[in-house]
């Protein structure tokens, strides 16, 4: 544990305000994705993936999602 929150890492790699379509990383907190109107699931997922990738490339830390993708995550856990 490094003592930093996921939001701190995401802010540090410039995610605040990043937008793909209608999905945007909140200016108030980089660990929030907001729907600015008409955001799709794929747009939100892409923002999550970009944030995870940037944090890993910069800090060597893999952020884990708190969001559960249904049905993909449910099916994956059932297979284990």
XYZ file of C-alpha atoms in Angstrom:
80
model
C 0.000 0.000 0.000
C 1.451 3.344 -1.056
C -0.852 5.517 1.033
C -2.394 7.166 -2.020
C -5.968 6.761 -3.200
C -6.961 5.689 -6.690
C -8.273 9.229 -7.227
C -4.841 10.663 -6.407
C -3.173 8.427 -8.993
C -5.779 9.251 -11.630
C -5.413 12.980 -10.947
C -1.637 12.632 -11.155
C -1.831 11.176 -14.662
C -4.133 13.910 -15.935
C -7.464 12.111 -16.078
C -9.608 14.914 -14.624
C -11.791 16.395 -17.334
C -10.897 13.737 -19.923
C -13.901 13.033 -22.075
C -14.900 10.356 -24.551
C -18.283 11.035 -26.097
C -20.740 11.714 -23.285
C -18.586 10.125 -20.576
C -16.212 12.377 -18.636
C -13.866 12.006 -15.683
C -15.177 14.462 -13.110
C -13.248 17.654 -12.386
C -14.180 17.307 -8.688
C -12.703 13.820 -8.280
C -10.797 11.755 -10.844
C -12.302 8.508 -9.539
C -15.778 9.494 -10.768
C -17.096 9.145 -14.302
C -20.073 11.335 -15.103
C -22.567 11.093 -17.918
C -22.673 14.516 -19.537
C -25.475 13.328 -21.788
C -25.842 10.219 -23.886
C -22.727 8.427 -22.621
C -22.447 4.806 -23.645
C -21.091 1.914 -21.640
C -18.208 1.592 -24.091
C -17.235 5.243 -23.579
C -17.154 4.821 -19.794
C -15.214 1.563 -20.091
C -12.653 3.205 -22.354
C -12.068 5.985 -19.808
C -11.540 3.370 -17.093
C -9.076 1.473 -19.288
C -7.134 4.626 -20.181
C -6.876 5.595 -16.514
C -5.703 2.126 -15.506
C -3.143 2.094 -18.321
C -1.762 5.538 -17.517
C -1.416 4.760 -13.820
C 0.334 1.471 -14.559
C 2.713 3.064 -17.071
C 3.548 5.935 -14.716
C 3.586 4.258 -11.297
C 3.657 0.505 -11.970
C 0.414 0.128 -10.011
C -2.595 -1.787 -11.303
C -5.836 -0.134 -10.271
C -8.718 -2.549 -9.790
C -12.222 -1.625 -10.842
C -14.913 -1.259 -8.216
C -17.481 -1.384 -10.995
C -18.737 -4.848 -11.921
C -19.475 -5.492 -15.583
C -22.533 -7.681 -15.985
C -22.604 -10.331 -17.333
C -18.847 -10.561 -18.143
C -17.482 -10.351 -14.590
C -20.217 -12.598 -13.220
C -19.513 -15.292 -15.817
C -15.746 -15.033 -15.266
C -16.033 -15.504 -11.510
C -18.345 -18.505 -12.004
C -15.723 -20.178 -14.217
C -13.026 -19.968 -11.520
